[in-house]
CSV table of C-alpha atoms in Angstrom, one decimal:
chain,number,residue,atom,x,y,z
A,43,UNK,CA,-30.8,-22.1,-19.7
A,44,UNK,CA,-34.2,-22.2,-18.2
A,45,UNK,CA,-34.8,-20.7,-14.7
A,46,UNK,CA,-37.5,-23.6,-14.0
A,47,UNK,CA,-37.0,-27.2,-13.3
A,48,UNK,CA,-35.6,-29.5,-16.2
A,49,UNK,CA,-38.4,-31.9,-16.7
A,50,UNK,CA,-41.3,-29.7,-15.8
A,51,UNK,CA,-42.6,-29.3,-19.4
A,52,UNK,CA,-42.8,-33.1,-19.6
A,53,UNK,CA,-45.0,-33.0,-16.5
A,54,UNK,CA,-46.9,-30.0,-17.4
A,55,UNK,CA,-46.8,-30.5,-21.1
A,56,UNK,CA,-50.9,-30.2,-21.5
A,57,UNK,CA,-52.7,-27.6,-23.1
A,58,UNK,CA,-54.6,-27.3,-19.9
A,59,UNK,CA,-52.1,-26.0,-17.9
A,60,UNK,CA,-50.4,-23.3,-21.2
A,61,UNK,CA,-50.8,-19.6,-19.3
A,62,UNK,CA,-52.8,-18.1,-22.0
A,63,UNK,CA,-52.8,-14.0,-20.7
A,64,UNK,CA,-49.4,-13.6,-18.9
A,65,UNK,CA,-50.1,-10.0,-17.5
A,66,UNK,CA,-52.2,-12.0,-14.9
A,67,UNK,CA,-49.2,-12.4,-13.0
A,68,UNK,CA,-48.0,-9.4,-13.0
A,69,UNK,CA,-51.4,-7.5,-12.8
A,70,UNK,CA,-51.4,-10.3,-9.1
A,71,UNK,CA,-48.3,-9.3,-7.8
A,72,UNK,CA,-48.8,-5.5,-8.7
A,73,UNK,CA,-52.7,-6.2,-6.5
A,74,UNK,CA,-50.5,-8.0,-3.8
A,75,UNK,CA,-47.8,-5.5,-3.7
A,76,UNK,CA,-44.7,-7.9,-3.9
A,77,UNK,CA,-41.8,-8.9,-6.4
A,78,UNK,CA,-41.7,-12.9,-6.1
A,79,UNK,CA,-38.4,-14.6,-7.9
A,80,UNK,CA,-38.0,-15.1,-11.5
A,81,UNK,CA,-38.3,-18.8,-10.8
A,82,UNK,CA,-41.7,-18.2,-9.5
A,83,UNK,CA,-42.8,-15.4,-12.3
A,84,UNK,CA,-41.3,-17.8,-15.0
A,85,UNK,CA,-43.3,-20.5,-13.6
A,86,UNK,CA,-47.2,-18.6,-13.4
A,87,UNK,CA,-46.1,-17.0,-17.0
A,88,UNK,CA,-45.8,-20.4,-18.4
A,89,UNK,CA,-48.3,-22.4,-16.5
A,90,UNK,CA,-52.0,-22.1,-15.2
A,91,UNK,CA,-53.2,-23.7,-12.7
A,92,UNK,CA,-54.3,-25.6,-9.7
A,93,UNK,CA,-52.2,-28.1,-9.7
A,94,UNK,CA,-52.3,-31.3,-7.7
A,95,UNK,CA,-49.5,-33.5,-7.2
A,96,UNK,CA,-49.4,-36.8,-5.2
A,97,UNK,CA,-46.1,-35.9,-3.7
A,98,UNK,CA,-46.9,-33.0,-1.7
A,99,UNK,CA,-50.2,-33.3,-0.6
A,100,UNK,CA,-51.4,-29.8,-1.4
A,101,UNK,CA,-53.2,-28.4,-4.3
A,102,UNK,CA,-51.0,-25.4,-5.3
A,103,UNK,CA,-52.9,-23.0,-6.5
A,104,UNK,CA,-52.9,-20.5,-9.7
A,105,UNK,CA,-51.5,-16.8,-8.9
A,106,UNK,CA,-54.9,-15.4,-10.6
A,107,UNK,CA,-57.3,-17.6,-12.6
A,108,UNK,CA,-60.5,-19.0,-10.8
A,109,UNK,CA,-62.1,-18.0,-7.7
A,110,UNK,CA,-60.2,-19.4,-5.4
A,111,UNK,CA,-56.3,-18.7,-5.8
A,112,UNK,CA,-52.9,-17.5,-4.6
A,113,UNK,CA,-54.1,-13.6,-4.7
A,114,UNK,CA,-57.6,-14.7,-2.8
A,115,UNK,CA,-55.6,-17.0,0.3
A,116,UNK,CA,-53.3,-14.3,0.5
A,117,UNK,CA,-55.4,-11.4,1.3
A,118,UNK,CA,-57.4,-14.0,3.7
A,119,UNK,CA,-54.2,-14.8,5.4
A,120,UNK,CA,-53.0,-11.5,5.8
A,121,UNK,CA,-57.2,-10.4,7.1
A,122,UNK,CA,-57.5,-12.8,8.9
A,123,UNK,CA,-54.1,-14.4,10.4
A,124,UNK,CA,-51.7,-11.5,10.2
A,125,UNK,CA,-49.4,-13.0,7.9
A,126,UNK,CA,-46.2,-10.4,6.6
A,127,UNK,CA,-46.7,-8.9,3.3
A,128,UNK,CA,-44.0,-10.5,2.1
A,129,UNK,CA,-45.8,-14.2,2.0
A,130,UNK,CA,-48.1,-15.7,-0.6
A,131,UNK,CA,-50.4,-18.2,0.5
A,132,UNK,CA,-49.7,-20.7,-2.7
A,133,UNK,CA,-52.3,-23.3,-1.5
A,134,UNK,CA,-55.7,-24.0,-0.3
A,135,UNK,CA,-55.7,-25.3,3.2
A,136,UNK,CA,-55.1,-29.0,3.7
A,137,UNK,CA,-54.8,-30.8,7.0
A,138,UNK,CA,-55.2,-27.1,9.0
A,139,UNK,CA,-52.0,-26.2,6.8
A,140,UNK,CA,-50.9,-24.2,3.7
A,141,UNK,CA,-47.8,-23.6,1.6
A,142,UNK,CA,-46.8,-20.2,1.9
A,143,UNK,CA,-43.6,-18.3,-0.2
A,144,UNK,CA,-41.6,-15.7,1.3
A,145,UNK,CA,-41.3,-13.1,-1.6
A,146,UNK,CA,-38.4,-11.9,-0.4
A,147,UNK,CA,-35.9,-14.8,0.5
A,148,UNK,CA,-37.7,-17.3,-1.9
A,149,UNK,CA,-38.1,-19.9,0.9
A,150,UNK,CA,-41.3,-22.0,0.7
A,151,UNK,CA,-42.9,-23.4,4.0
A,152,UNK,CA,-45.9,-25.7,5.1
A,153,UNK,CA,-47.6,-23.3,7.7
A,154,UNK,CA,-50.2,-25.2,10.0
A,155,UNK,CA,-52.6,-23.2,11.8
A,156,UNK,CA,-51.8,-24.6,14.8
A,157,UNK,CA,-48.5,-22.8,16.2
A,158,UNK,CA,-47.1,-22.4,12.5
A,159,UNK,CA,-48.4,-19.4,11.5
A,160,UNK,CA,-47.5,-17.5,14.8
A,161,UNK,CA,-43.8,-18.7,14.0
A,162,UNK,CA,-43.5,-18.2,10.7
A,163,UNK,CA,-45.3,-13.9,11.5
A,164,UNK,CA,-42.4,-14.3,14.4
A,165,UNK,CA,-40.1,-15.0,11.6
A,166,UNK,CA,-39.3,-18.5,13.4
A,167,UNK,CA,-40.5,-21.0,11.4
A,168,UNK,CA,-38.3,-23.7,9.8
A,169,UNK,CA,-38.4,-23.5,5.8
A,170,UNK,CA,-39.7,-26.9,4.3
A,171,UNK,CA,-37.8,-25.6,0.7
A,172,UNK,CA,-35.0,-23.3,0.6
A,173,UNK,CA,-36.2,-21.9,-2.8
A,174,UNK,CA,-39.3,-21.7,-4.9
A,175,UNK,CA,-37.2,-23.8,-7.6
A,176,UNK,CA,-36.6,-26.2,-5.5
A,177,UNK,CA,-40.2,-26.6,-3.8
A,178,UNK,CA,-41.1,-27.2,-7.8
A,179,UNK,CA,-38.5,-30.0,-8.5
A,180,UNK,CA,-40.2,-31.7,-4.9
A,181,UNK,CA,-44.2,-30.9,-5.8
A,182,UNK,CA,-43.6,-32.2,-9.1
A,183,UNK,CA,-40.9,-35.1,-8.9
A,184,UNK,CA,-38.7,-33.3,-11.4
């Protein structure tokens, strides 16, 4: 049984998005110094990003490839807004707001940077997803 949404290779199925060197993610979460989920290593393992989606108005962001991406936002976020270890930035900012994982509970939030982002370093902010999978079956209708 697969640890990632049912219908996700149907939406993904393009060679552009095929992870060609998996130890990019782990190499980025060594750099980053946290464990994410299987659901969210299973994921970057089997699928290279950015993504866009109409259905969450983000562009989710690959854990390693290209300039600009999850590693990168993170170690902005924690420079420059304080943001927990424990919390990848998965997305460039849209709107004054990113999507941001909690490594260690799996819970996936929209953070704005007005108010958000002191609540969720307070611990205080409302998740938008209770788990990585489940942020995955919203961003990509699955």
């Amino acid at each position: 049984m697969s640890i990632l949404p049912e219908r996700l290779d149907e939406v993904l199925g393009e060679e552009i998005y095929k992870r060609e060197d998996s130890n990019l993610v782990q190499d980025a979460l060594i750099r980053l110094g946290v464990n994410a989920s299987d659901t969210f290593q299973e994921f970057y393992i089997q699928y290279a990003g950015p993504f866009w989606e109409e259905h969450i108005p983000f562009e989710l962001l690959d854990i390693a490839d290209e300039e600009n991406n999850i590693e990168s936002y993170t170690l902005i976020s924690r420079k420059e807004h304080g943001f927990p270890k424990q919390y990848l930035v998965l997305s460039a900012m849209s709107a004054n707001a990113v999507l941001a994982l909690d490594t260690v509970t799996d819970k996936v939030y929209i953070v704005n940077f007005e108010g958000g982002d002191e609540l969720l370093i307070k611990g205080e902010l409302k998740a938008s997803w209770s788990s990585f999978f489940d942020f995955l079956k919203a961003y990509f209708n699955c």
